[in-house]
Structure formats: structure tokens, C-alpha cells
Coordinates of C-alpha atoms and ligand atoms in Angstrom, one line a residue:
X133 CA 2.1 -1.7 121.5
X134 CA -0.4 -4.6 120.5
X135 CA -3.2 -2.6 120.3
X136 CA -2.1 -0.5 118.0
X137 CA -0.9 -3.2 115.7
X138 CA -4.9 -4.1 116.2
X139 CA -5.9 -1.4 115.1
X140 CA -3.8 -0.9 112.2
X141 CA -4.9 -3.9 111.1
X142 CA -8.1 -3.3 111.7
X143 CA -7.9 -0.4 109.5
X144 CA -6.6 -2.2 106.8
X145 CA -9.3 -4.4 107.4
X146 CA -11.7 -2.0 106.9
X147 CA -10.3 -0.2 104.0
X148 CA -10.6 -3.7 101.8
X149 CA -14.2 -4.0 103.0
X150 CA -17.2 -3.2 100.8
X151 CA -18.4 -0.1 101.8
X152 CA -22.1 -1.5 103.2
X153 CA -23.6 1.7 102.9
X154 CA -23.5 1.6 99.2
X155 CA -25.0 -2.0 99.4
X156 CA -23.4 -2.5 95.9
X157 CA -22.3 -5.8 94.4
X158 CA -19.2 -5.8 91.8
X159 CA -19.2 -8.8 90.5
X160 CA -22.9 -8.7 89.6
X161 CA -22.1 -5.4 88.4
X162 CA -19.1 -6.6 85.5
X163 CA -21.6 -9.4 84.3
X164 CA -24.0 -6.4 83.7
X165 CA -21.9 -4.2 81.6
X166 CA -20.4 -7.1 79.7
X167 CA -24.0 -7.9 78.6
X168 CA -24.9 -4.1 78.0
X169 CA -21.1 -4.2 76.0
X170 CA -22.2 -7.1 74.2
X171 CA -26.0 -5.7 73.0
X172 CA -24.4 -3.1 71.9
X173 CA -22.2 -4.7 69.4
X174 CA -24.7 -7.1 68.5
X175 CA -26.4 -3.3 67.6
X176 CA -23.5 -1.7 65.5
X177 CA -22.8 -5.0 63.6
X178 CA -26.9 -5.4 63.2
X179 CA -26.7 -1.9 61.6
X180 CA -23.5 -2.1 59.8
X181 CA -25.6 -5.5 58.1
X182 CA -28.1 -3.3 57.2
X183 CA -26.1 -0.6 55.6
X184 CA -24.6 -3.4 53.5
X185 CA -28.0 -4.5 52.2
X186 CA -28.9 -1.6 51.2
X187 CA -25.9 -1.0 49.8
X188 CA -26.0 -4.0 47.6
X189 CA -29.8 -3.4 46.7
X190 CA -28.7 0.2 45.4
X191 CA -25.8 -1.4 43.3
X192 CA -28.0 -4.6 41.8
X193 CA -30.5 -1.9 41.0
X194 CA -28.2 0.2 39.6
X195 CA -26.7 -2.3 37.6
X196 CA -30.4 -3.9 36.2
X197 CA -31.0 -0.1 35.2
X198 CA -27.4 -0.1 33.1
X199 CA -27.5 -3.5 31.4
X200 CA -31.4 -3.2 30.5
X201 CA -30.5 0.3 29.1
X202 CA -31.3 -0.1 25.0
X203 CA -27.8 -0.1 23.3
X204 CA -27.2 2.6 20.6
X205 CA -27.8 1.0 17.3
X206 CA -24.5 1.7 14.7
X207 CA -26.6 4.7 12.9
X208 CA -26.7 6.3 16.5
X209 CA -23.2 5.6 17.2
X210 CA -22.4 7.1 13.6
X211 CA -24.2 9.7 14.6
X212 CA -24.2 11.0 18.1
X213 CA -26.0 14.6 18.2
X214 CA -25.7 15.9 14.8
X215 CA -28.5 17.1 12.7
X216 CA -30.6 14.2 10.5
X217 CA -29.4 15.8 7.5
X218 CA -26.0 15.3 8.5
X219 CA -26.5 12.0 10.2
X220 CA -28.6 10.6 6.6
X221 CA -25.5 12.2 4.6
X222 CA -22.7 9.9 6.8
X223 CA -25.2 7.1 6.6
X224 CA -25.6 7.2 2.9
X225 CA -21.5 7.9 2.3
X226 CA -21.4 4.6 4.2
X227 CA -24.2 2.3 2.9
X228 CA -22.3 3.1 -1.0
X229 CA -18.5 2.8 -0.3
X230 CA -19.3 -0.2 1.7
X231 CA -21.1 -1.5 -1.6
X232 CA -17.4 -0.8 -3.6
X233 CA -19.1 2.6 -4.4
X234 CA -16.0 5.3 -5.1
X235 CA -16.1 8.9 -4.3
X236 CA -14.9 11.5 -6.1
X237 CA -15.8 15.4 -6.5
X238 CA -19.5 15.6 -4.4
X239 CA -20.7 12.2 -6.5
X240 CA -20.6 8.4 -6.0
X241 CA -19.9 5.9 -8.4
X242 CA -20.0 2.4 -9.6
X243 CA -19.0 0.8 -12.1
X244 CA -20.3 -2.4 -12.8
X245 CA -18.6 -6.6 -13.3
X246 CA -21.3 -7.5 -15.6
X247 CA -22.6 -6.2 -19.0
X248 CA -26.1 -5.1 -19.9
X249 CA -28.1 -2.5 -22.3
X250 CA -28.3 0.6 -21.8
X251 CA -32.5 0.8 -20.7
X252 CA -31.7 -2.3 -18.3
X253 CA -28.4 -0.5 -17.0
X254 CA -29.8 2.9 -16.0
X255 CA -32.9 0.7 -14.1
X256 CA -30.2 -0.7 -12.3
X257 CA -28.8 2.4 -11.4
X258 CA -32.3 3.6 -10.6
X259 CA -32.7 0.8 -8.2
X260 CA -29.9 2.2 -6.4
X261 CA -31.4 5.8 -6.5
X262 CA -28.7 6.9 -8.8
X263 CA -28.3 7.3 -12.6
X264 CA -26.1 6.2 -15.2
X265 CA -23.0 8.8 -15.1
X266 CA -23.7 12.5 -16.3
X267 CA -19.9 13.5 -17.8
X268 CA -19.6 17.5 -16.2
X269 CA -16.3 18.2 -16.6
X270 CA -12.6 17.3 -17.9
X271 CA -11.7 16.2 -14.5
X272 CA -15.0 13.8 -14.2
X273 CA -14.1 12.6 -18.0
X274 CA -10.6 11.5 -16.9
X275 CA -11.9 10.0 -13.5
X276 CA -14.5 7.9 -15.1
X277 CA -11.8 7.0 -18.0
X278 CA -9.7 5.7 -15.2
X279 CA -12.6 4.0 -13.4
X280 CA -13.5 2.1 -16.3
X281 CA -10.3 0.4 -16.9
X282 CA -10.4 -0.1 -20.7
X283 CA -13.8 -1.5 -20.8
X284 CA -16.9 -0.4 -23.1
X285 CA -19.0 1.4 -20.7
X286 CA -22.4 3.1 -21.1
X287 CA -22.5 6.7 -20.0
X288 CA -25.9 8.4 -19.2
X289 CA -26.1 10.0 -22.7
X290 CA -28.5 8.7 -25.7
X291 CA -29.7 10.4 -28.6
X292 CA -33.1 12.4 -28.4
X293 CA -35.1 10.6 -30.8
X294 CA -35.9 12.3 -33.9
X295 CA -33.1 15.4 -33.6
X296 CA -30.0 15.8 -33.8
X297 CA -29.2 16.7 -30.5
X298 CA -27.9 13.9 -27.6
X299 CA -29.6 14.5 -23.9
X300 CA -28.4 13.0 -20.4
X301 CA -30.2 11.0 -17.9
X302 CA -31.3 13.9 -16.0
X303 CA -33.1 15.7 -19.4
X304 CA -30.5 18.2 -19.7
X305 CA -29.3 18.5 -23.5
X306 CA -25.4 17.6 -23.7
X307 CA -23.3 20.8 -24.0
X308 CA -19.3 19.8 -23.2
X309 CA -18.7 16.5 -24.8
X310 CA -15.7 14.2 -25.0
X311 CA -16.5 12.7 -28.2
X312 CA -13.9 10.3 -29.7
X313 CA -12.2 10.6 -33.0
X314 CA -15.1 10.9 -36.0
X315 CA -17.6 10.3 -33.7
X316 CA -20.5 10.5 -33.5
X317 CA -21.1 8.9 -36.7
X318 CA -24.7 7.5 -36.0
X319 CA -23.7 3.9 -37.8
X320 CA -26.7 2.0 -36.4
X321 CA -29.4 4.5 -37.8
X322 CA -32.3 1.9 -37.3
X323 CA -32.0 1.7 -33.8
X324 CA -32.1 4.2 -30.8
X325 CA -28.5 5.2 -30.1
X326 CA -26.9 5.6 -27.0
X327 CA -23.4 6.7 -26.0
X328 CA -20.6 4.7 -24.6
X329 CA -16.9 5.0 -23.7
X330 CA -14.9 3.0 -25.8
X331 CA -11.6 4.7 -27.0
X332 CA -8.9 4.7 -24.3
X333 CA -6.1 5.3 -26.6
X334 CA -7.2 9.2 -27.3
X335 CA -8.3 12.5 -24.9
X336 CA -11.5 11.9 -25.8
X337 CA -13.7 8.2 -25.6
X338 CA -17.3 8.3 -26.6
X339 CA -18.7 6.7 -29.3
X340 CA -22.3 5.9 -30.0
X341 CA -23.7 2.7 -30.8
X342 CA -26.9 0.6 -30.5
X343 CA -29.2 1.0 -27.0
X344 CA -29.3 -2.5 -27.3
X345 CA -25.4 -3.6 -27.3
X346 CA -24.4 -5.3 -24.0
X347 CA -21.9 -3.1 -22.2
X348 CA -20.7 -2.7 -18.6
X349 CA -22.1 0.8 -17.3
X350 CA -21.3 3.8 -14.5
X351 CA -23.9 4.7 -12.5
X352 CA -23.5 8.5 -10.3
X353 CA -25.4 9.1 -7.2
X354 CA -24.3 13.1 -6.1
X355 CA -23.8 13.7 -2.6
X356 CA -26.8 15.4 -1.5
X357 CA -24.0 18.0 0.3
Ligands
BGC484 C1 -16.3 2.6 -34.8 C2 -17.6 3.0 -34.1 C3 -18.6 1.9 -34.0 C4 -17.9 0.7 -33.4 C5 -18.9 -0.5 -33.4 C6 -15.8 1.3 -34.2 O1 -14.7 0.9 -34.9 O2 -15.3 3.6 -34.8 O3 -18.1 4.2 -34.7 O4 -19.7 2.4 -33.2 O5 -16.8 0.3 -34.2 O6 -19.4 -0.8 -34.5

């Protein structure tokens, strides 16, 4: 009976041995794959660090190459792709109604706070590339009444000297006219006579008087449509 006890043991012995043939060590082995373990991390985090710099390179660049970008100036933003005829059309509509410029009917116009003669108020309203006021219709004789608010006003019409015959700022001989009541009765015969609105009580408010009388004035820049 003993000796087989022995050997059992023996066996058991045996099985936790080492096996010598194999002449391995496994606690020199752990200690190696922990270190092989840990390079590797130290790898993937090494490379993950890298991907971040780069990352944050591409972005700083990215945003250098946004913020240095030129901003659109306000005609560009008024703009964006249209034509330069229409883009100098919007950018003209604005440059006079921000100056109190009105619109109406394809024209601008303005009427001024102050009063000169008529020579010095159609230079003014040449120094704004514009005219003084050319009277077309009924519905432009009623607008500019309106516009004028009861003041005496110079109009773009004057007497061709030496004729009978009255002719606008742009040379064309007056044909529809809006004179007032007995007018025009060519009073001021000595001097060159120009033509003003000046009766608001009646349809019609033109009178004309002396070049040289100190009125408030219209100017009329058209839309270039
Ligand atoms: C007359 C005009 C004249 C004006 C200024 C008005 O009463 O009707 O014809 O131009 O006075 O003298």
C-alpha cells in the first residue's frame, strides 16, 4: 500500500514540476511581455500624439487662412454676382436716398434747405451729377408740387435769350407746361428770366422771374435703368 501512495505522490510531484526539457523560465517570461505590453502603448499613445499635432497644425492653418481672408467690402456685399451695371445702379440708388434724395417714377430728387440763384443752383445740382428738375408730366408736376412744400422753387426751365420760347436744362425746348395763372408775364424784362414754382393755391405753379432771385431749387438725377 505505501508504495503506491509514493508513487502517487510522486506523480503529483512531477506534474507541478517545470518540464526541464523545455528549459523555460515563467517568471522571466511575464517581466518580458509586460515590457513588450508596455512599448507598445508607449507606441499607440506616441502616435495618437502625433495625429493630434497634426490635427491642430491643419486647424491653426486653416483658421490663419480664414481670418487673413480680405472681408467683402459693403459694395461687394451689395452686390454679390450681379452684373457692374446692375451693381453701379444699387450703388448709386443708395449713395442718393442715403443723402435724403427721394425716388419717384425712374428719377431722384432733392430739394434743397437753403436758397440760391438759379446759375449757382443748377452748379449745385451739377456737382451732384444731376440737373435742376425737368417737369415731364402731370404726375411729375404734382410730385414736385408736393415735394416743395409751399416754397418758391427754381425748376430747370429759363428763357432762351433773345426768343420767345423757354428751354430746359437738358436743351430741349419746353412743350407741356404748368404755367400759373397769367403767367408768364416776363415782368423783369432787363434781366435773364428763369422759371420757378410759386403758386400752390392753383393746378398749375410756375411763374417766371429774375435768374438772380434767391430761391430754394429741385435738382433730378434719372435712374440710369
Ligand atoms: C406775380 C409774378 C411775379 C411775382 C414777383 C407775383 O405776384 O404774379 O408774375 O413774378 O409776383 O414779382
Amino acid at each position: 500500500m505505501a508504495p503506491a501512495v509514493n508513487r502517487n505522490a510522486a506523480e503529483i510531484d512531477y506534474v507541478n514540476q517545470p518540464d526541464p526539457s523545455t528549459n523555460s523560465r515563467p517568471e522571466l517570461e511575464t517581466g518580458a511581455n509586460h515590457a513588450e505590453s508596455g512599448t507598445k502603448l508607449l507606441r499607440v499613445v506616441a502616435v495618437g500624439f502625433g495625429v493630434l499635432c497634426i490635427l491642430q497644425v491643419a486647424l491653426n492653418v486653416s483658421l490663419r487662412l480664414a481670418l487673413n481672408k480680405p472681408q467683402p467690402t459693403p459694395d461687394e456685399m451689395l452686390c454679390g454676382n450681379e452684373t457692374r451695371d446692375a451693381c453701379e445702379l444699387k450703388q448709386q440708388t443708395r449713395q442718393y436716398l442715403q443723402k435724403g434724395w427721394l425716388y419717384f417714377r425712374d428719377s431722384f430728387y432733392y430739394m434743397s434747405s437753403i436758397k440760391k440763384t438759379w446759375p449757382e443752383s443748377q452748379e449745385y445740382c451739377q456737382q451732384e451729377d444731376a440737373d435742376l428738375v425737368i417737369v415731364n408730366s402731370r404726375e411729375e408736376q404734382n410730385f414736385i408740387t408736393q415735394f416743395s412744400r409751399n416754397r418758391f422753387t427754381w425748376t430747370g426751365l429759363r428763357e432762351l435769350a433773345g426768343t420767345d420760347q423757354w428751354i430746359w436744362v437738358d436743351e430741349a425746348l419746353l412743350t407741356e407746361s404748368y404755367w400759373g395763372p397769367n403767367e408768364p408775364n416776363r415782368l423783369e424784362k432787363e434781366n435773364p428770366i428763369c422759371v420757378e414754382m410759386r403758386f400752390f393755391d392753383t393746378e398749375n405753379s410756375w411763374n417766371d422771374i429774375s435768374c438772380t432771385t434767391e430761391n430754394f431749387w429741385m435738382c433730378e438725377k434719372e435712374a440710369p435703368l
